[in-house]
Coordinates of C-alpha atoms in Angstrom, one line a residue:
Chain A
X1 CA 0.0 0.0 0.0
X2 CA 1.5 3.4 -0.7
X3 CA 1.4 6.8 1.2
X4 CA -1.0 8.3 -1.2
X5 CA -3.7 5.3 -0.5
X6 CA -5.8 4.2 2.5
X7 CA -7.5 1.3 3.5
X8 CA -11.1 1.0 2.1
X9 CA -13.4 2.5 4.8
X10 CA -10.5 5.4 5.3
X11 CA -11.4 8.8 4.3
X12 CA -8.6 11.1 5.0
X13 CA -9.3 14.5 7.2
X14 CA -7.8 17.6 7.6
X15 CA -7.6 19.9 10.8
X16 CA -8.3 23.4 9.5
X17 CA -7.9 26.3 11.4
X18 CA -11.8 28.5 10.9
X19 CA -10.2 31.2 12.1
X20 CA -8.0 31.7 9.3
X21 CA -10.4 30.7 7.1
X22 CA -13.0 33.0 8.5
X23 CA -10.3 35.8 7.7
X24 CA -9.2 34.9 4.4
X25 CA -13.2 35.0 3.3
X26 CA -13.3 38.4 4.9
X27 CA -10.7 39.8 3.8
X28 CA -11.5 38.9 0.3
X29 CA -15.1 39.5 0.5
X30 CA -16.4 36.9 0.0
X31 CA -19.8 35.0 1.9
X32 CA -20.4 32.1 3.4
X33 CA -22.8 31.4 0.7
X34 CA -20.3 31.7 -2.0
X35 CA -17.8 29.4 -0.2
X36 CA -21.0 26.9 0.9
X37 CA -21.6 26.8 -2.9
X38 CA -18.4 26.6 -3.6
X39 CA -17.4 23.1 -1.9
X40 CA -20.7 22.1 -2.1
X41 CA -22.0 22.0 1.6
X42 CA -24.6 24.7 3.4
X43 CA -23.5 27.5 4.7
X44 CA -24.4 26.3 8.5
X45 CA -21.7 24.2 8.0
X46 CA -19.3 26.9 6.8
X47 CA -20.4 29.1 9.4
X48 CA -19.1 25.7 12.0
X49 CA -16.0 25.2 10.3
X50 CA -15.4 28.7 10.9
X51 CA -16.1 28.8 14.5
X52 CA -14.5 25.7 15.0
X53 CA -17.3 23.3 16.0
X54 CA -16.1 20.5 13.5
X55 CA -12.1 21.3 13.4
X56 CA -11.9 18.2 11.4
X57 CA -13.1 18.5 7.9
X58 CA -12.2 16.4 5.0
X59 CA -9.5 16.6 2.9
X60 CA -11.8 16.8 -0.7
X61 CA -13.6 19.5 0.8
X62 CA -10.5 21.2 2.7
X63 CA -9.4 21.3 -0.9
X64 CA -12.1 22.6 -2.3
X65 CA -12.3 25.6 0.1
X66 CA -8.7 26.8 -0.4
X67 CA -9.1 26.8 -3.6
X68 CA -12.6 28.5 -3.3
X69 CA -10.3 31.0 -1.3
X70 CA -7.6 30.9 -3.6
X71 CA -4.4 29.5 -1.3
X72 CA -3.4 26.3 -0.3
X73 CA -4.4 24.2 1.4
X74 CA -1.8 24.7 3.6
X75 CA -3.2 28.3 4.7
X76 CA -6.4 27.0 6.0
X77 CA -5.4 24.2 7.8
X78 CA -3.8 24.0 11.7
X79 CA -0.5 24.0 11.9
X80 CA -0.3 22.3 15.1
X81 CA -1.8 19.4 13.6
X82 CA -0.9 19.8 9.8
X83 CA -0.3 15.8 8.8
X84 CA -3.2 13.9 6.8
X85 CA -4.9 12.1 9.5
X86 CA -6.7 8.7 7.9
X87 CA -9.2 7.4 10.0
X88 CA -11.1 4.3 9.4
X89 CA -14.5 6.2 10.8
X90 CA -15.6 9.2 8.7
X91 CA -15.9 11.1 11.6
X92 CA -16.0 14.5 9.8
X93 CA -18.8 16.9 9.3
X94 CA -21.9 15.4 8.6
X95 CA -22.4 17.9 5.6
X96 CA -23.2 15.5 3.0
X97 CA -26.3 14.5 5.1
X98 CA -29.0 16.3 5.1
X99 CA -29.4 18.2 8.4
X100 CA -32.3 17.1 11.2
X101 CA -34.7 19.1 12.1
X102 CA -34.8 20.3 15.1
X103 CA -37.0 19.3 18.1
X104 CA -39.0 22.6 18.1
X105 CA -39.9 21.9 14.2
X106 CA -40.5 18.4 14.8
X107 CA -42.9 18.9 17.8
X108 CA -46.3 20.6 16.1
X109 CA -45.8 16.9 14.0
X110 CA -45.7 15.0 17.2
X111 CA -48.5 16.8 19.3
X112 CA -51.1 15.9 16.2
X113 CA -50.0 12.3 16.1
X114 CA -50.7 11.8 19.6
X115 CA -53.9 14.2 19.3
X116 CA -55.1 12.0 16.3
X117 CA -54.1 8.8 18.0
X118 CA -55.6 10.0 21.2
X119 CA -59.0 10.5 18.6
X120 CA -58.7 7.2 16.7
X121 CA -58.3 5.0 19.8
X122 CA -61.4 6.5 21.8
X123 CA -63.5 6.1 18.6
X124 CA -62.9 2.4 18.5
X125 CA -63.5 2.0 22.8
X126 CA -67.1 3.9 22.1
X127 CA -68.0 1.9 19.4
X128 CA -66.6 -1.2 21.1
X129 CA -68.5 -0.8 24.5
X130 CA -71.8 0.6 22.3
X131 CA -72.1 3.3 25.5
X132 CA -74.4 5.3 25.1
X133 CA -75.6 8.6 27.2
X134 CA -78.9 7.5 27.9
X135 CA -81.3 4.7 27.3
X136 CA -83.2 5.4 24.3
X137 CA -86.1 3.4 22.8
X138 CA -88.1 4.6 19.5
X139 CA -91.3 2.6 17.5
X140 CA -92.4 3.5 14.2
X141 CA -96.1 2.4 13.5
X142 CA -96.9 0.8 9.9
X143 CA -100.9 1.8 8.9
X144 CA -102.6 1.3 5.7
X145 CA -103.0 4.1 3.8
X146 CA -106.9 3.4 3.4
X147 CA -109.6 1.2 3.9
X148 CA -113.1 0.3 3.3
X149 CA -115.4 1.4 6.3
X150 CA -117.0 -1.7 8.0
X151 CA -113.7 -3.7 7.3
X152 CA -110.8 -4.6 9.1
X153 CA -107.1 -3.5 8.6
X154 CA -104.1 -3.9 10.4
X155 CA -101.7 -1.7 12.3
X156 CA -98.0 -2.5 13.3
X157 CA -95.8 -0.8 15.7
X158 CA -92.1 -2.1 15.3
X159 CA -89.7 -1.1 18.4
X160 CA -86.3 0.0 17.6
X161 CA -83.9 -0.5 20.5
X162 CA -80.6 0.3 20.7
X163 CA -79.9 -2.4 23.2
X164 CA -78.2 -6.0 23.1
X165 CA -81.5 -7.1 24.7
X166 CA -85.2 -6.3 24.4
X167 CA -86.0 -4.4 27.5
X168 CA -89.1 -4.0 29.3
X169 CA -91.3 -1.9 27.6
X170 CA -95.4 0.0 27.7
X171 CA -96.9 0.8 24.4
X172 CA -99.6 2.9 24.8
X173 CA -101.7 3.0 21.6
X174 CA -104.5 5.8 21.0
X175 CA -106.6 4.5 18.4
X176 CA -110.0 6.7 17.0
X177 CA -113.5 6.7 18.7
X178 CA -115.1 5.4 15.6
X179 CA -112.8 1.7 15.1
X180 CA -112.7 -1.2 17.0
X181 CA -109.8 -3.1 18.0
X182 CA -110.4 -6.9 17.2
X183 CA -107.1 -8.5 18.3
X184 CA -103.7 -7.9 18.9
X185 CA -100.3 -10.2 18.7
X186 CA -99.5 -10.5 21.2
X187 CA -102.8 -9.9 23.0
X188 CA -103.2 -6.6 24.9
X189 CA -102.3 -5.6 28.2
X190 CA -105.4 -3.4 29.0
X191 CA -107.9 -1.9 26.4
X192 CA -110.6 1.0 27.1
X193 CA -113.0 1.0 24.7
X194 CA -114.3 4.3 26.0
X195 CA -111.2 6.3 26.6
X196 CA -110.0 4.6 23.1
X197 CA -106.7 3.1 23.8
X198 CA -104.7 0.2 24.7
X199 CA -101.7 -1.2 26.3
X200 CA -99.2 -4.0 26.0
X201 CA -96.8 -4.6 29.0
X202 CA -94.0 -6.5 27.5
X203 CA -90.9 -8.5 29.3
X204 CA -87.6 -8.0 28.7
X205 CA -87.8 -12.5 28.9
X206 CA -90.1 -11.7 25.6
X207 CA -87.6 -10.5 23.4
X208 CA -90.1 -9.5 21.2
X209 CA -89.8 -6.1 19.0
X210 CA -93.2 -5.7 16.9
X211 CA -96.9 -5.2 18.1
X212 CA -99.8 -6.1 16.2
X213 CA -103.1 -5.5 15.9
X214 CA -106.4 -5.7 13.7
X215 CA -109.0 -2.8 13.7
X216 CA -112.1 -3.0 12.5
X217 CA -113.7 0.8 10.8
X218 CA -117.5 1.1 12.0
X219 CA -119.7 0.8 8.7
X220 CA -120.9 4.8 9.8
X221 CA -117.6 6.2 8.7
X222 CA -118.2 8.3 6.1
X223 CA -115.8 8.4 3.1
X224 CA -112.9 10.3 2.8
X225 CA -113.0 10.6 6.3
X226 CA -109.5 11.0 8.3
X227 CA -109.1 8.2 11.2
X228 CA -106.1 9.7 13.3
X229 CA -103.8 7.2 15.2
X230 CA -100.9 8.2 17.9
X231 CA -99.2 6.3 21.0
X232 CA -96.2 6.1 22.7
X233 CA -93.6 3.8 24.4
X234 CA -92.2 3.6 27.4
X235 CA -89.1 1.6 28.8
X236 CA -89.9 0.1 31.9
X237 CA -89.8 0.7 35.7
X238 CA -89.6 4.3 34.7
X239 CA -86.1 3.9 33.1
X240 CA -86.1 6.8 30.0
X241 CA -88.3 8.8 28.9
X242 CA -91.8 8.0 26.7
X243 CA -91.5 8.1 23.0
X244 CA -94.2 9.4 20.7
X245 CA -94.7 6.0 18.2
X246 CA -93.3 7.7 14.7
X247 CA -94.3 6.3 11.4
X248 CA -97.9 6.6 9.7
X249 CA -100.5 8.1 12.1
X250 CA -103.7 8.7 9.7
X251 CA -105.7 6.3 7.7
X252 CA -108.2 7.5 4.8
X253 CA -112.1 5.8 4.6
X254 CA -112.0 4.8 1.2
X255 CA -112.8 2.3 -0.9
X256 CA -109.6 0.6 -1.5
X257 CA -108.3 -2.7 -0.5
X258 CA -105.9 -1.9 2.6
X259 CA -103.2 -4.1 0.7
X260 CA -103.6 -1.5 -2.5
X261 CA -101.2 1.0 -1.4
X262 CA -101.6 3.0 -4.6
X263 CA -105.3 2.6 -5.1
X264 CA -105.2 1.6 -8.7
X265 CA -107.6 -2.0 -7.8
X266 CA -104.7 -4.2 -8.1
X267 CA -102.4 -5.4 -5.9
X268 CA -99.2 -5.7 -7.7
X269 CA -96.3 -7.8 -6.7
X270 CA -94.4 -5.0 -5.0
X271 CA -97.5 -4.4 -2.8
X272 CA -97.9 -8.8 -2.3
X273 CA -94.1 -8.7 -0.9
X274 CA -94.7 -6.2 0.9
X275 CA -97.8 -7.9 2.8
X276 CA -95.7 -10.5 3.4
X277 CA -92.6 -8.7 4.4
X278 CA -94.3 -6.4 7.2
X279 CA -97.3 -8.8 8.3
X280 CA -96.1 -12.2 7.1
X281 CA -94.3 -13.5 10.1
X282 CA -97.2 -12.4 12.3
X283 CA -99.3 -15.4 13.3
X284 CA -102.9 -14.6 14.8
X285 CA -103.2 -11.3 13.6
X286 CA -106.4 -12.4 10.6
X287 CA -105.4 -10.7 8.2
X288 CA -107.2 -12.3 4.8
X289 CA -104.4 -13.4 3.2
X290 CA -106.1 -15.6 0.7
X291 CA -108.1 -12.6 -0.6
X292 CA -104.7 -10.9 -1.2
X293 CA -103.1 -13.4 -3.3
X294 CA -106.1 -13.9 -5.5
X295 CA -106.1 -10.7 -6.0
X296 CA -102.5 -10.1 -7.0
X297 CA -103.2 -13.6 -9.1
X298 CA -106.5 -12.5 -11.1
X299 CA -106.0 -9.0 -12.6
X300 CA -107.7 -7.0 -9.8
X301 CA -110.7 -5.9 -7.6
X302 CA -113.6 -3.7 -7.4
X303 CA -115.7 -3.3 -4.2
X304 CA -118.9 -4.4 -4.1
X305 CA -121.0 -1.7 -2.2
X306 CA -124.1 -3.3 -2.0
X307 CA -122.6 -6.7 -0.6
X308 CA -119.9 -5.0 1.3
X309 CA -117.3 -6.7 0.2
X310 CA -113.9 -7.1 -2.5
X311 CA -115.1 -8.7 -5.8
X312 CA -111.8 -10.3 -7.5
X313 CA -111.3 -9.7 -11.1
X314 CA -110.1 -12.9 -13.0
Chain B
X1 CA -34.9 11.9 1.6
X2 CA -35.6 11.3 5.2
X3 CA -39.1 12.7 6.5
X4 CA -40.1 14.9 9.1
X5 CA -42.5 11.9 10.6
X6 CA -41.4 8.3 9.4
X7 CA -43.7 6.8 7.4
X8 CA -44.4 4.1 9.3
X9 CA -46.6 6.2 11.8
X10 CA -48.4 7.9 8.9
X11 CA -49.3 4.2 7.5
X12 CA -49.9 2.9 10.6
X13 CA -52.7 6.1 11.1
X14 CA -54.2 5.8 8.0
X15 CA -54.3 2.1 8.1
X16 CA -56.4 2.2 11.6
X17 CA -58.8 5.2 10.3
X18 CA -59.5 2.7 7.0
X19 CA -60.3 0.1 10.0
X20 CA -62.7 2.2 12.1
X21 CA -64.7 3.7 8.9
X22 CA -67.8 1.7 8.3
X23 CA -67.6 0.5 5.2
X24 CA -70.7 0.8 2.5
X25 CA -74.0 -1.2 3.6
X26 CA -74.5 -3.6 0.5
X27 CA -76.3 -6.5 1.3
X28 CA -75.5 -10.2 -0.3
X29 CA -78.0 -11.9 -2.6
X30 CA -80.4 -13.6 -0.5
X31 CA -81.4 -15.5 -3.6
X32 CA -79.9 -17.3 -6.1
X33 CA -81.5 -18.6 -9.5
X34 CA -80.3 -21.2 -12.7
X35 CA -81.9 -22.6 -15.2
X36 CA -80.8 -26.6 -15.3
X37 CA -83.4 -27.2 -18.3
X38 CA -84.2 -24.4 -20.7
X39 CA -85.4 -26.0 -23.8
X40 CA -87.7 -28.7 -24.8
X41 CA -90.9 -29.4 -23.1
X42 CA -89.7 -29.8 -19.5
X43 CA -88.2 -26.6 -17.9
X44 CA -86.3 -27.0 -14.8
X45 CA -84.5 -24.1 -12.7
X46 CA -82.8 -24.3 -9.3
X47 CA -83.3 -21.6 -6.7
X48 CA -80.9 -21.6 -4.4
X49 CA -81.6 -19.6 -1.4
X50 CA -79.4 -18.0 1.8
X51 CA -80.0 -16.4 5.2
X52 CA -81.3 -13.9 6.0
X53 CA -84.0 -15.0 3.8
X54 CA -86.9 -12.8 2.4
X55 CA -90.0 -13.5 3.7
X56 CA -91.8 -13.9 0.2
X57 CA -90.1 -14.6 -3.5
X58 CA -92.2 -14.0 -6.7
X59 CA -90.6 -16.3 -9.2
X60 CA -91.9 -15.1 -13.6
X61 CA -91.7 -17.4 -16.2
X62 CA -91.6 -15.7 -19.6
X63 CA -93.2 -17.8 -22.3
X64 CA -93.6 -17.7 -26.0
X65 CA -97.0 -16.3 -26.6
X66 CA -99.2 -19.0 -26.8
X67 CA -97.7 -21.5 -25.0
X68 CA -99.5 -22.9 -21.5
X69 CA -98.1 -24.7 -18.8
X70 CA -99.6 -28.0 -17.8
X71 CA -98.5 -28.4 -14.8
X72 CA -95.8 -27.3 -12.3
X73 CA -94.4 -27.7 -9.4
X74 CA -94.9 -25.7 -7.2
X75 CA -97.9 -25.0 -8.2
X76 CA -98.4 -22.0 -10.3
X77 CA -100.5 -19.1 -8.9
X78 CA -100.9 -16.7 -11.8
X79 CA -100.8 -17.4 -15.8
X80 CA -101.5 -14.2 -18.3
X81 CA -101.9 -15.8 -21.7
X82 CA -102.0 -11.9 -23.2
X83 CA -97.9 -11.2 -21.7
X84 CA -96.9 -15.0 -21.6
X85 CA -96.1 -14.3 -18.2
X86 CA -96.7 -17.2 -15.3
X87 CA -96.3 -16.5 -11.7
X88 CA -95.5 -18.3 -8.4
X89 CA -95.0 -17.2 -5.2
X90 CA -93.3 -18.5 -2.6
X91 CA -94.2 -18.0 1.2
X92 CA -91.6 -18.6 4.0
X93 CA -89.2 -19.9 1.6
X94 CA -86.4 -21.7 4.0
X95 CA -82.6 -21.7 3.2
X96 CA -81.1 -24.1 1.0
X97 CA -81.6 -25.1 -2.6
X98 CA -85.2 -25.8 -4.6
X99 CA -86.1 -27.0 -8.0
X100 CA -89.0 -26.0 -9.9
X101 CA -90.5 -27.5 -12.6
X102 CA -92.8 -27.1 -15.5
X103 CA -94.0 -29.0 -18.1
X104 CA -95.3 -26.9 -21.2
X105 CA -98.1 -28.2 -23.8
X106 CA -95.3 -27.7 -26.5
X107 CA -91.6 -27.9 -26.7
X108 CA -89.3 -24.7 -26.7
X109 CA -86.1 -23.8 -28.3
X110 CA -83.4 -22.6 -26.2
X111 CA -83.7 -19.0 -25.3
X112 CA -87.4 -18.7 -26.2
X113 CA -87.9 -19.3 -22.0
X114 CA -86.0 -16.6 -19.5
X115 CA -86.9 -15.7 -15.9
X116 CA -87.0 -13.2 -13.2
X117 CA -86.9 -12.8 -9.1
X118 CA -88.6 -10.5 -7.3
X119 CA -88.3 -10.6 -3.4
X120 CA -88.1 -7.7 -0.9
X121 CA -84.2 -7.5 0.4
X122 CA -84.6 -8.8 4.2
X123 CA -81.5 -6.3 5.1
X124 CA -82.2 -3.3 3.2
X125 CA -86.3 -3.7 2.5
X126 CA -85.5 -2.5 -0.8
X127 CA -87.4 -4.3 -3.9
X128 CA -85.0 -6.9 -5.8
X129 CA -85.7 -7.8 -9.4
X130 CA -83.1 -10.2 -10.8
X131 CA -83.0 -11.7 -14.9
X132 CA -82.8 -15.4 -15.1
X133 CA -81.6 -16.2 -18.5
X134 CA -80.6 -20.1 -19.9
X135 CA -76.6 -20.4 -19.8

């Protein structure tokens, strides 16, 4: 191996003198930007050669800046330490690699991590535990649009819990003075046929979620007349408060199959499936279901005033 | 180029907000439909069905105009000779696989017969309509 080569690994420093340096540039006016562009570095890392925070520079870049500074080498770098020093670490500047940020820069970055973390994280728990601030219990009741007066229809009130388990619950139903309930599913609580409402008292041990009922439209009703339904529901043992029973609150006396949503005198497969859908599983509630599907299978109905009741059309 | 904040942590972020987001709400076919026979005078189709399942299924059979069913199982429940459209429909229909049948008063090319589902999604409540055709 000769003098002029170094083991691979070796780079071979210099230990300049920055005061010298820093004089030279000055005296020749030159910047620290000039010289930083120069050998190719920043000009933080002039300015710490200069002030002697990294006395060890390499040699490629020691040559670089004399000549930048136009001596030799030999003017910039200490005399008390003037010989080639090969070192198997680069333990020079770290110039070539970019420069950290510092930790004031890097903290705005950290604090919305750990906000955004913080976020994430409690997100998941809530949804995982399903709290929630307060017990809350809704029902939406499904009535037919309209019906035949002296018929019967049938009304639905579905409960909408937001629990694992059906609690205890009292559905309060306010039905009008001139219908009749027939029968409910399952069968009511209480019923005042003078006040006009009724009640179901349901266990949690039912696990049950929809309440049924047939109503039967006194033959008096006059046509077009508005028959107004409302209620409420309760969880029980005074847990919550009452909820007003959403959904469909007013039926129409009119002369249209209660299953003949669009009163056109057919009942179409959309309006079948949906008989079947809402009131299908529903056992004991009487509502004619053989009437619907001939019906939907013959090509509609008309009423029949004068026998009071739905006349299929093959 | 090094980054201000690895990029591990900005993966590992995003990857846990793709987690929590609820994805869509599509619901799987409840229902399922083939034709195993589609020519000649016996028609056969398989309908294969899955939980949850809807509580009704109207099943049409598009016919040549003209051309009647003798008999079927199940039973048919509507027939309009005017559309060439026969209907069935199917209460409570339980999971698993069913074939229907029908035997026509006259043989059929392939193609002349196609199908369609109608049930009410059990998930969503919205209407399905669904085109059987012969493979």
């Amino acid at each position: 191996m000769n003098g002029n080569e170094f083991p691979p690994g070796n780079q071979p420093v210099v230990n300049i003198n920055g005061e010298k340096i820093r004089r030279l540039r000055e005296h020749q006016g030159l910047t620290q930007l000039y010289l930083a562009t120069s050998v190719g570095v920043t000009t933080d890392t002039i300015s710490r050669w200069e002030n002697r925070r990294y006395p060890t520079i390499k040699k490629e870049n020691a040559l670089k800046l004399a000549e930048a500074l136009n001596v030799s080498l030999d003017d910039i770098i200490d005399i008390e330490d003037a010989t080639e020093k090969p070192t198997s670490a680069p333990k020079a500047t770290p110039e070539p690699q970019p420069e950290k940020l510092s930790n004031n820069r890097r903290l705005p970055w950290i604090i919305i991590s750990v906000v955004g973390l913080a976020l994430i994280m409690t997100i998941f728990f809530w949804r995982l535990t399903g709290n929630q601030p307060e017990m809350v219990v809704s029902a939406t009741r499904i009535l037919p649009p309209h019906m035949v007066p002296g018929q019967a229809f049938p009304v639905l009130i579905k409960i909408d819990n937001s629990f694992d388990q059906t609690p205890s619950l009292i559905i309060k139903e306010s039905f009008p003075a001139n219908c009749e309930p027939i029968v409910g599913v399952p069968p009511f609580t209480a019923q005042d046929k003078k006040r006009h409402f009724l009640k179901w008292i349901s266990k949690a041990s039912d696990d049950r979620n929809t309440f049924a009922y047939l109503v039967h439209i006194l033959p008096e009703v006059n046509e077009h007349q508005q028959l107004t339904f409302s209620g409420n529901v309760t969880l029980g043992k005074g847990r919550g408060v009452a909820n007003i029973v959403g959904g469909a609150d007013t039926l129409l006396a009119r002369n249209f199959h209660w299953a003949d949503t669009n009163a056109d005198n057919i009942i179409d497969d959309e309006e079948i499936l949906a008989v079947y859908d809402d009131y299908g599983a529903i056992d004991g509630l009487s509502i004619d279901r053989e009437q619907i599907d001939a019906i939907w299978s013959g090509s509609g109905y008309r009423w029949d005033k004068e026998a009071k009741l739905f006349v299929v059309i093959p | 180029m090094k980054h201000a904040i690895p990029l591990w942590i900005i993966f590992c972020l995003l990857g846990l907000v793709c987690l929590l987001t609820p994805g869509p709400l599509k619901a799987e076919q409840s229902i399922m439909c083939r034709y195993l026979q589609a020519s000649g005078q016996d028609i056969r189709l398989e309908i294969s069905i899955k939980k949850p399942t809807p509580a009704s299924v109207i099943f049409i059979q598009y016919l040549p105009l003209g051309t009647k069913i003798q008999s079927s199982t199940p039973r048919m429940k509507k027939f309009n000779p005017k559309k060439g459209e026969a209907k069935w429909l199917l209460k409570k229909p339980q999971p698993g696989a069913m074939i229907m049948t029908m035997r026509l008063d006259r043989p059929v090319k392939k193609g002349e017969v196609t199908g369609e589902i109608r049930y009410k999604d059990p998930i969503t409540g919205s209407m399905v309509t669904m085109r059987v055709t012969p493979p």
